[in-house]
Coordinates of C-alpha atoms in Angstrom, one line a residue:
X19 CA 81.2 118.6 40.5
X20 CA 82.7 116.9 43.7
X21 CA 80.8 117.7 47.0
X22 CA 82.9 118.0 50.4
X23 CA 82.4 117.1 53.9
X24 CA 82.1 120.3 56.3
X25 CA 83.9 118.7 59.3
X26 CA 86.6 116.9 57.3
X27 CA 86.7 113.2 57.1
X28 CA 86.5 110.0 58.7
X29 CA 87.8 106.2 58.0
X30 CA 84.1 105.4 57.0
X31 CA 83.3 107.8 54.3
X32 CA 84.7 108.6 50.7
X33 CA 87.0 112.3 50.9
X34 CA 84.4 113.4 48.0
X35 CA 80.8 112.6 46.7
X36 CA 78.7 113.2 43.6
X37 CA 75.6 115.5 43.8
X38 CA 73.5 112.1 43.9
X39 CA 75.6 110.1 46.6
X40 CA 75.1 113.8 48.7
X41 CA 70.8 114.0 48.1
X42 CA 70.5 110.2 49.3
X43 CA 73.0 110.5 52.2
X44 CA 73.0 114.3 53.2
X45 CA 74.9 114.0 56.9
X46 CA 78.7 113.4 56.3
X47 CA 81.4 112.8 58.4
X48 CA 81.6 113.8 61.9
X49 CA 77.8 114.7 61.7
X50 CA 79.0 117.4 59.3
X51 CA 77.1 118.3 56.0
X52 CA 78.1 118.2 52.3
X53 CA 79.2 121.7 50.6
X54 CA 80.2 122.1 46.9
X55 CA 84.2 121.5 46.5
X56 CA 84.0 124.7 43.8
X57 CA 81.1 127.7 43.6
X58 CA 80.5 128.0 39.8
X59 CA 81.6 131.6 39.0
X60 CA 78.6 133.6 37.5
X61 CA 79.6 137.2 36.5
X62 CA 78.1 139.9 34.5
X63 CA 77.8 137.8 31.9
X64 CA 75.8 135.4 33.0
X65 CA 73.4 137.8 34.4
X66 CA 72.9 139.9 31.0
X67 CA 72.4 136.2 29.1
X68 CA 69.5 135.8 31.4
X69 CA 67.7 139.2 31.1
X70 CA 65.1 137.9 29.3
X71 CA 64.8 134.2 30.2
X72 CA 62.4 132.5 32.2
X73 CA 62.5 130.8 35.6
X74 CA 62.9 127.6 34.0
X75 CA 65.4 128.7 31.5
X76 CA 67.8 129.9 34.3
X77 CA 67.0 127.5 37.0
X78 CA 68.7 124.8 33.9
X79 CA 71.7 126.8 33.1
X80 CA 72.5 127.0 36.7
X81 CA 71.9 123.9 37.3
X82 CA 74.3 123.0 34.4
X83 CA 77.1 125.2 35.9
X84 CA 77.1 122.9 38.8
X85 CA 77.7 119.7 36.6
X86 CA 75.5 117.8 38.5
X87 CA 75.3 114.1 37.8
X88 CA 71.3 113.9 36.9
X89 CA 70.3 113.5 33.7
X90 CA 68.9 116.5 31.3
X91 CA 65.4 115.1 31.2
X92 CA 64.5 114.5 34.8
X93 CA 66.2 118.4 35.6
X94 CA 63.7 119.0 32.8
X95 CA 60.5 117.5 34.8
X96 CA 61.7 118.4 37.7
X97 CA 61.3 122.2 36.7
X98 CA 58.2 121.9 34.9
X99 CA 56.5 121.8 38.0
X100 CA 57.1 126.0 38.3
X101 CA 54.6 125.7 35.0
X102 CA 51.8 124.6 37.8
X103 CA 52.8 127.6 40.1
X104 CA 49.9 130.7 39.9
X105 CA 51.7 132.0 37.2
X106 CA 54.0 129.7 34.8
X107 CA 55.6 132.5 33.3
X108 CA 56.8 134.2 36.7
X109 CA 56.8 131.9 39.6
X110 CA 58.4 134.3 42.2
X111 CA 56.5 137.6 41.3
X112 CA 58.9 140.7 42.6
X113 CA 56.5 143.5 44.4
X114 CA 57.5 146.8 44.7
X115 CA 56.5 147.9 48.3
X116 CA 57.7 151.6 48.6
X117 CA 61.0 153.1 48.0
X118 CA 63.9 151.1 47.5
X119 CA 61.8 148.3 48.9
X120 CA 61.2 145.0 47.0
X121 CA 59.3 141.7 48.1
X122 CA 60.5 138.7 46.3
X123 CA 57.1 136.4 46.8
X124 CA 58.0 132.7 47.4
X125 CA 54.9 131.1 47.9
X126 CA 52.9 130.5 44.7
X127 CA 53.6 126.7 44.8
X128 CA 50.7 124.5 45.9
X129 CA 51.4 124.5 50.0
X130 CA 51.7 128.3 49.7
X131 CA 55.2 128.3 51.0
X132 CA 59.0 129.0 50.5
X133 CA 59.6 125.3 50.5
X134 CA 57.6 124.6 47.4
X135 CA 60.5 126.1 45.5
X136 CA 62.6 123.6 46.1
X137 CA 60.8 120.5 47.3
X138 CA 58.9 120.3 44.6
X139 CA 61.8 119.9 42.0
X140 CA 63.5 118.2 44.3
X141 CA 61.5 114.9 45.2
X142 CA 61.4 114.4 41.1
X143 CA 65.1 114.3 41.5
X144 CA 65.7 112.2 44.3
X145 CA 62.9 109.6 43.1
X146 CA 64.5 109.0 39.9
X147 CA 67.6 108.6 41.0
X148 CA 66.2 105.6 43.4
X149 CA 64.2 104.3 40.7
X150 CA 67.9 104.2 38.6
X151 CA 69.4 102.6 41.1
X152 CA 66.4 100.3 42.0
X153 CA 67.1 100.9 45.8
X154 CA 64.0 102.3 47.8
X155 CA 64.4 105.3 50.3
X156 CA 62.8 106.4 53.3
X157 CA 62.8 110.3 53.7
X158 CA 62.9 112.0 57.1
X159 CA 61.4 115.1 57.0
X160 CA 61.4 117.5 60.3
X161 CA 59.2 120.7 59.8
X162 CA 58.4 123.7 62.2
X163 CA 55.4 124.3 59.5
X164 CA 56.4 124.7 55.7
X165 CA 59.3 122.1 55.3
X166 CA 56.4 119.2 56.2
X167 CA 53.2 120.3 53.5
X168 CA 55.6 120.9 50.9
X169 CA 57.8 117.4 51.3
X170 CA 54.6 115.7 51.6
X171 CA 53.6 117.1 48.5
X172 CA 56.6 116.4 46.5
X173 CA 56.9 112.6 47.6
X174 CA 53.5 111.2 47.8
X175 CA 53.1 108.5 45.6
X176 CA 55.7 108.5 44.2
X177 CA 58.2 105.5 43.1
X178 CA 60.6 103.9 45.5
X179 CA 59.8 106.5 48.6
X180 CA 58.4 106.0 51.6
X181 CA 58.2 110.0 53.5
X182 CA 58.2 110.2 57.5
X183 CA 57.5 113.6 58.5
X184 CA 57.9 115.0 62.0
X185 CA 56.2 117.8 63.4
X186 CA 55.8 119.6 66.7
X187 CA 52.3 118.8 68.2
X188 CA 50.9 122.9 68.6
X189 CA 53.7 124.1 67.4
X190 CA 52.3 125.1 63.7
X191 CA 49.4 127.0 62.1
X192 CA 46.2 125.0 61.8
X193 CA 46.6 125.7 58.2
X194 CA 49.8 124.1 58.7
X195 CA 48.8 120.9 60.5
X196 CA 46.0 120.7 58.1
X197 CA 48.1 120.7 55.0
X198 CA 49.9 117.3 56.7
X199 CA 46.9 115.8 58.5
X200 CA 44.7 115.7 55.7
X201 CA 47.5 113.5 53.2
X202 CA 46.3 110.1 52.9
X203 CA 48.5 108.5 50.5
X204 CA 50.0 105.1 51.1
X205 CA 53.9 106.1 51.2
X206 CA 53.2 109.1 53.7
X207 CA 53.3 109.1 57.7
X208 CA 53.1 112.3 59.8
X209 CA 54.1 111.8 63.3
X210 CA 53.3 114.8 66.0
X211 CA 55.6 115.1 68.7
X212 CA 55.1 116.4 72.3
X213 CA 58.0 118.9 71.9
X214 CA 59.7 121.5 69.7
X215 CA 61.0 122.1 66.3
X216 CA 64.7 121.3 67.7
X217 CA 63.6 118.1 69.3
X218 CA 62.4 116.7 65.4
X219 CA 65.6 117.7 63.8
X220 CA 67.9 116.3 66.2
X221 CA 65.6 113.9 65.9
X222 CA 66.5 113.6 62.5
X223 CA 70.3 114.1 62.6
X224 CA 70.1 111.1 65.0
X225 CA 68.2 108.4 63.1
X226 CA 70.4 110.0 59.7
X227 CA 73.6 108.8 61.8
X228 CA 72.4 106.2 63.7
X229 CA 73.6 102.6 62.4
X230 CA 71.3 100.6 63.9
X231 CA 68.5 102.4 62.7
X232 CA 70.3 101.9 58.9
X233 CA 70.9 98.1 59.7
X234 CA 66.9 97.7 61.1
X235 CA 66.1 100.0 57.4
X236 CA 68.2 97.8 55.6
X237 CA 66.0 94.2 56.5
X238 CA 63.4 95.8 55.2
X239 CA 65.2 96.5 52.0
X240 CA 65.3 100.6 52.3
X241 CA 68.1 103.2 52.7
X242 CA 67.9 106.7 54.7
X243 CA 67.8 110.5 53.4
X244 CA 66.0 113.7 54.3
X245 CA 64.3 116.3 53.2
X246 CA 65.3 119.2 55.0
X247 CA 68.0 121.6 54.3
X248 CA 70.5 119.5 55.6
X249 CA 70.3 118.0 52.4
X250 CA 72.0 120.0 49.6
X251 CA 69.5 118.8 47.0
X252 CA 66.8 121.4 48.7
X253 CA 70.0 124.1 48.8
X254 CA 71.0 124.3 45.3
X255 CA 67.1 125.1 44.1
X256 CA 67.3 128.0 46.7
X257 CA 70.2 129.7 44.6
X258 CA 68.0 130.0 41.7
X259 CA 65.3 132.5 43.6
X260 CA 68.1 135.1 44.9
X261 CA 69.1 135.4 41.0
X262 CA 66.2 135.6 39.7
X263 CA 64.8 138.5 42.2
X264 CA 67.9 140.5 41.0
X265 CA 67.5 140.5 37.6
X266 CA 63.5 141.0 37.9
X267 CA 64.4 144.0 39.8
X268 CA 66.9 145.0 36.3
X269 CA 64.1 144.2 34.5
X270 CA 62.0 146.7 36.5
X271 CA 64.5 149.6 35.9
X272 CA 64.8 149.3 39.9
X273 CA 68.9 148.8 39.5
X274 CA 71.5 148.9 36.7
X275 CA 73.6 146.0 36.4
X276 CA 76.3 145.5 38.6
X277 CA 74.5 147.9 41.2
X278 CA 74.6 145.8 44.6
X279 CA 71.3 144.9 46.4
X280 CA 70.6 143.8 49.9
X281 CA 69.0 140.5 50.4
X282 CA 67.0 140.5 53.7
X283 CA 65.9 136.6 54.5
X284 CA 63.5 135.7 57.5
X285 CA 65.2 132.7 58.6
X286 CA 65.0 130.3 61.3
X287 CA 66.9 127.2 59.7
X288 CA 69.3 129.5 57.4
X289 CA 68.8 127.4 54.1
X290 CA 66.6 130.6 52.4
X291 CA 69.6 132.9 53.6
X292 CA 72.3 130.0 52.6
X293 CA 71.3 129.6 49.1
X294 CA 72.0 133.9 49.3
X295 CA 75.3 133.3 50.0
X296 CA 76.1 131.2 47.5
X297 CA 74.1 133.4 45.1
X298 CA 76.8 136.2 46.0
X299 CA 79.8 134.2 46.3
X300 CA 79.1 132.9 42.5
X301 CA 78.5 137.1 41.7
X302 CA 75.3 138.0 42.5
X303 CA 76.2 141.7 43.3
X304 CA 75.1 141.8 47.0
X305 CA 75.9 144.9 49.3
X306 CA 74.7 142.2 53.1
X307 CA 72.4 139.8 53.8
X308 CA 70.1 141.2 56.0
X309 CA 69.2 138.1 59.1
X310 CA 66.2 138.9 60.0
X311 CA 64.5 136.6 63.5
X312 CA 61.3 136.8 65.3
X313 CA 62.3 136.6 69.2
X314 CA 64.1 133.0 69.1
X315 CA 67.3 135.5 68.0
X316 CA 69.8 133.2 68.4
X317 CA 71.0 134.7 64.7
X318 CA 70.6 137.7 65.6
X319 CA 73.4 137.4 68.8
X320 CA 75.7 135.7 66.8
X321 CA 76.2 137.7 64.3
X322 CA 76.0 140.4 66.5
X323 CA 78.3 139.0 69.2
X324 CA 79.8 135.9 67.8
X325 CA 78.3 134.1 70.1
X326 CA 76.0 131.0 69.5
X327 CA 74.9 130.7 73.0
X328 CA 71.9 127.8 73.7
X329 CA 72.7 127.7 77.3
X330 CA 70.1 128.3 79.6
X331 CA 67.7 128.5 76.6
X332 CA 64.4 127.4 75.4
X333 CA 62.4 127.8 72.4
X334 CA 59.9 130.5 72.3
X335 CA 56.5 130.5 70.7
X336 CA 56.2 133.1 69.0
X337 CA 53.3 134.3 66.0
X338 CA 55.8 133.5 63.6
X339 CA 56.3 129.9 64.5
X340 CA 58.2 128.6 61.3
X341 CA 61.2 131.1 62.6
X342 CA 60.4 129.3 66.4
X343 CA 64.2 127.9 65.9
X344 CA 67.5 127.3 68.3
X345 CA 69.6 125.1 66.2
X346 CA 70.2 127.0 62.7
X347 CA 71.5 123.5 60.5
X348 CA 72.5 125.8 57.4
X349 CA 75.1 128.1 59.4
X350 CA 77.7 125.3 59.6
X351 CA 77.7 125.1 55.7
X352 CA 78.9 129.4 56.0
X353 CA 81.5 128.5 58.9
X354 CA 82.8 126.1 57.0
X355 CA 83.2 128.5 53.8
X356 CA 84.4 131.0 55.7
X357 CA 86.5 129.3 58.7
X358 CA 87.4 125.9 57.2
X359 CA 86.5 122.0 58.8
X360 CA 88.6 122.2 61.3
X361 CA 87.6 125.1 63.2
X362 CA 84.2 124.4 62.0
X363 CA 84.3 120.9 63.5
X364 CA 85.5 122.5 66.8
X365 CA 82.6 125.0 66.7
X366 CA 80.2 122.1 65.8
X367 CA 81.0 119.9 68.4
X368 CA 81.1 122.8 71.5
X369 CA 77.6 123.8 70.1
X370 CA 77.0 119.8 70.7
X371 CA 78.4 119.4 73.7
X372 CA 78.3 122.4 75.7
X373 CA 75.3 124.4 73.7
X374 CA 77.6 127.4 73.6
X375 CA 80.2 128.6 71.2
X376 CA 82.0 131.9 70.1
X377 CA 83.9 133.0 67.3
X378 CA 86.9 135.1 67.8
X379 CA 87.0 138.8 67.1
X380 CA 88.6 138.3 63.6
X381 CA 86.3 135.6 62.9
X382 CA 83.2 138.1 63.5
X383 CA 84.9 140.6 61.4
X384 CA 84.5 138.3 58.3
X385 CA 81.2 137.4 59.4
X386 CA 79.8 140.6 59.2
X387 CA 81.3 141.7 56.5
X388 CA 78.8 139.3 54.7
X389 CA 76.0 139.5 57.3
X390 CA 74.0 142.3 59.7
X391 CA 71.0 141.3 61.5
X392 CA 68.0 142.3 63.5
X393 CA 65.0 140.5 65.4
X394 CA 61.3 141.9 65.6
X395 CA 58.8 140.9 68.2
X396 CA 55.4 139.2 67.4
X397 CA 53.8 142.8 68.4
X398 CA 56.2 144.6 66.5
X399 CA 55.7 142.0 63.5
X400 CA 51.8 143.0 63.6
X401 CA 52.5 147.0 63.4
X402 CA 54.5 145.9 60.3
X403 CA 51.7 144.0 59.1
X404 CA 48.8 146.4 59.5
X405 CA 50.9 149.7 58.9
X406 CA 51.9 148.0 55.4
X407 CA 48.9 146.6 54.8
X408 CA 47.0 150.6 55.1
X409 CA 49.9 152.6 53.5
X410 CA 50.4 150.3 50.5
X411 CA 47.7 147.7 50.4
X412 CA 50.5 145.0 50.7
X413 CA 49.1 141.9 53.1
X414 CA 52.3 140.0 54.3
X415 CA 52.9 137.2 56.9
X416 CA 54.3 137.6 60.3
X417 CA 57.4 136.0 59.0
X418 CA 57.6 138.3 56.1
X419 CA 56.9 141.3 58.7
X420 CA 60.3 140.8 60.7
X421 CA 62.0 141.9 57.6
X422 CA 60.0 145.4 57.5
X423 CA 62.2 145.9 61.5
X424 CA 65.4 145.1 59.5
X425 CA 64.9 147.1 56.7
X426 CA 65.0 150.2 58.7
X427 CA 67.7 149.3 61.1
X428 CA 69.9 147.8 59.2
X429 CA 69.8 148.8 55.5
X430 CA 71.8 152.5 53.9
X431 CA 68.4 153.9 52.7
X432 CA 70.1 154.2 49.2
X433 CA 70.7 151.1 48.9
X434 CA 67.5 148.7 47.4
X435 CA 66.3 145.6 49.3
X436 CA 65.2 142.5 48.5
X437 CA 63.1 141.4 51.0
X438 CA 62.0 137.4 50.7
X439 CA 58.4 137.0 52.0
X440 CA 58.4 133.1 52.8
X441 CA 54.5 132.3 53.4
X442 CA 51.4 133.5 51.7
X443 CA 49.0 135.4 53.9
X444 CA 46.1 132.2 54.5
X445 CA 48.9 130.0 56.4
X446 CA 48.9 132.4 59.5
X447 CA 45.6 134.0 59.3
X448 CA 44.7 134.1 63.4
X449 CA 48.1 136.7 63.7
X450 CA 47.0 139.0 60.6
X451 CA 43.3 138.9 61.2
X452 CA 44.7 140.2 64.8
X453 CA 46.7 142.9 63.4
X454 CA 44.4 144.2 60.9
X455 CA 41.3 144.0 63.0
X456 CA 42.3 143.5 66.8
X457 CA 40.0 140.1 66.7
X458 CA 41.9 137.6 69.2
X459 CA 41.0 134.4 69.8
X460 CA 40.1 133.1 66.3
X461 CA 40.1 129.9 64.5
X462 CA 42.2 129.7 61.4
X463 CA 38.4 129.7 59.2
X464 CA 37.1 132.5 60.7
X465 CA 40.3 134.4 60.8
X466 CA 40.7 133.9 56.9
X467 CA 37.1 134.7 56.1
X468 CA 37.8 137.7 58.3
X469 CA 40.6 139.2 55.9
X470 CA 38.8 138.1 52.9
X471 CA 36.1 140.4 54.1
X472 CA 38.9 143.3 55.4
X473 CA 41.2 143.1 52.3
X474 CA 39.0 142.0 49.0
X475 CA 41.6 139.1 48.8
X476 CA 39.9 135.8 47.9
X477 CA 40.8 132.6 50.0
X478 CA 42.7 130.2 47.6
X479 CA 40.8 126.9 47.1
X480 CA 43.7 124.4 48.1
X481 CA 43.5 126.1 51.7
X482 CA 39.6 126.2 51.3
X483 CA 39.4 122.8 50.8
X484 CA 41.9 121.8 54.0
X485 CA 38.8 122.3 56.4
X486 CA 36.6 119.7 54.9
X487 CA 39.2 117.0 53.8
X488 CA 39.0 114.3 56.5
X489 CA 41.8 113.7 59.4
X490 CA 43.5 110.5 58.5
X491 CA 47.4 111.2 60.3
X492 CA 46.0 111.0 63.6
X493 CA 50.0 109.9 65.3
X494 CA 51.1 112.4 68.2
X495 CA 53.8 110.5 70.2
X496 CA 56.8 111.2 72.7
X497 CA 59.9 112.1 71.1
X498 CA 61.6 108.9 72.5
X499 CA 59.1 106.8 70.3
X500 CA 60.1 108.4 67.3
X501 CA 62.0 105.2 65.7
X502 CA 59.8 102.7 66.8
X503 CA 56.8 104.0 65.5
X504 CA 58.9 105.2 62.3
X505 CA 60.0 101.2 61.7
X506 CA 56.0 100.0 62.7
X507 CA 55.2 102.5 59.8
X508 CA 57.4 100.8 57.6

């Protein structure tokens, strides 16, 4: 399979790309993104051939529809890492919350997050395809909490990759900052930045299309990708989950096959909700995907309104900071699908230029026929969390919670859900340990040993551990230092 360029093409790059030449140089044209040229089509049949296969049995075939150009064995060590998941044979447990309700539960990787289910697999790929072509690779990685642990993770030590990974300075859980603060290995540097999410990821897009920043790179004998979902390696491992949930809810005698879901997706960056899409444009029987936003709702208004409108606007910190978003990367990849480059180029660029842009009223039309959305404030999100946690002893995160809003304004009651719950319970402790128990104020430690107490859960020992391990990323920097202290790193 042939990858495309979202924004069409320019002089400098190829009309089309392999899945590799798309992982190690994710921004295209323009500043665009790479897309697939063709969705494999996966009907019925596919879906009944998988009834009773594992996550690892699926993941491959649908990797194989794709035709990818990476070799059976490394796909094959690349998913074996879901055998070191809490439970190899079920990765992504599927919870049954109350009626018509399900929580498709993300986070049983090693950082306790989303991201784990595609970083890890991904950073086996994209090493080995540096090590075949004997050409070493420095990954940018932005992160407004999960993105960062889980790259970090995936790449340290490994062959041919150095990882620089940029977060916002107070602008994540402690768990959070912990989980990146705490790596010491040799090919790792986590730089905090005295600003937003947004600032890092254009912070990002900038130093991915910046040639002198490739030329200064290429002296010291290294070429340029990124781990966040700009890059469509992290995309097409976030297919696989959306599948999967649906037939575990078959499997549960929830639905019959065929009978359409709704897949509600906390999202801030829009690659969890993306890899959704894709899932029901290949024939995943999908009803809507459900947006669902903390009070950043930037989503929310445009597929509301149509409007994408930045202007006059500034990031909001909210208790569910991983959401705490402007700039959603991943909705370019559904204007393009649904509008083509050109218009999407045109949007892209206003958005650019003029923060600000708006779809016509036939445009929103076809947007909503695919999406509804909702947003839920952080006190709201704590209701949700404590009302949930009392009437059916289910503990979620505050980015889990905004999908509990949505589900009542948003879904036909008759319809199921599939709600995605993107963070496990320990990496926003302070916000749950509020809702359950009204205690403000509280360190991340306390706050956990507080709902270990409340809720009989125990506190997993990788986060345990985080408290003791010793501080060795100490960097926090100005965003305008970002390259130079990037290149004295290297």
């Amino acid at each position: 399979m042939n990858f495309i360029q979202t924004r069409g093409v320019d002089k400098k790059k190829p009309q089309t790309v392999t899945f590799s030449e798309a992982i190690l140089s994710p921004i295209a044209s323009f500043g665009g993104l790479y897309v697939p040229q063709n969705l494999p089509a996966l009907g019925e049949e596919f879906l009944q051939k998988h009834l009773n296969s594992s996550y690892k049995e699926l993941a491959a075939d649908m990797l194989d529809r794709f035709e990818i150009d990476i070799a059976k064995e490394v796909i094959d060590e690349a998913l074996s890492l879901y055998d070191k998941f809490d439970d190899a044979s079920n990765p992504v447990p599927v919870v049954k919350v109350k009626e018509n309700l399900y929580i498709s539960e993300l986070y049983h990787g090693p950082t306790r997050a989303f991201k784990d289910m595609a970083l890890q697999p991904f950073g086996v790929v994209l090493s080995s395809i540096a090590q075949r072509l004997n050409e070493n690779y420095l990954i940018l990685a932005a992160t407004s909490g999960d993105t960062g642990p889980a790259a970090l993770e995936t790449f340290k030590n490994k062959a041919n990759v150095k990882v620089a990974c940029l977060y916002p300075d107070g602008g994540t859980s402690d768990v959070q900052r912990l989980q990146m603060v705490t790596e010491d290995a040799p090919n790792l540097k986590v730089i905090g930045i005295n600003g937003v999410f947004d600032d890092a990821q254009s912070a990002l897009k900038r130093l991915l299309a910046s040639q002198s920043f490739k030329n200064a790179l290429q002296k010291k004998d290294m070429k340029l990708s990124a781990a966040n979902s700009v890059n469509f390696g992290r995309i097409i491992f976030q297919i696989i989950y959306h599948i999967h949930s649906y037939l575990e809810l078959i499997r549960q005698n929830a639905v019959t096959m065929g009978e359409k879901v709704y897949l509600n997706v906390p999202s801030g960056n829009f690659g969890n909700a993306l890899g959704g899409y894709y899932a029901w444009k290949m024939g995943l029987p999908v009803e809507k995907i459900i947006i669902s936003s903390n009070e950043n709702n930037v989503l929310t208004r445009l597929i509301r309104d149509g409007k994408y409108d930045l202007r006059n606007c500034e990031v909001i910190g909210t208790t569910s900071p991983a959401m705490d978003i402007l700039k959603s990367s991943n909705v370019e990849r559904v204007l393009f699908d649904l509008f083509g480059e050109d218009r999407t180029k045109e949007l892209m660029q206003n958005l650019e230029e003029n923060n600000f842009y708006e779809l016509t009223a036939d445009e929103l039309t076809k947007l909503r026929e695919c999406f509804d959305a909702d947003f839920c404030t952080g006190e709201e999100g704590k209701k949700y969390i404590k009302e949930t946690f009392e009437k059916y002893n289910y503990l979620m995160d505050p980015h889990t919670a905004t999908c509990m809003k949505s589900y009542e304004t948003c879904s036909k009651p008759e319809i199921k859900t599939i709600a995605y719950s993107t963070a496990e319970w320990t990496k926003f402790s302070p916000v749950i340990a509020n809702a359950l128990t009204g205690e403000i104020d509280m360190k991340d430690i306390d706050a956990l040993e507080s709902i270990s107490r409340v809720a009989n859960f125990e506190i997993p020992k990788m986060i345990q551990e985080l408290f003791t391990k010793p501080i060795v990323q100490k960097t926090v920097i100005e965003k305008e230092e970002i390259e130079e202290e990037i290149l004295k790193f290297l």
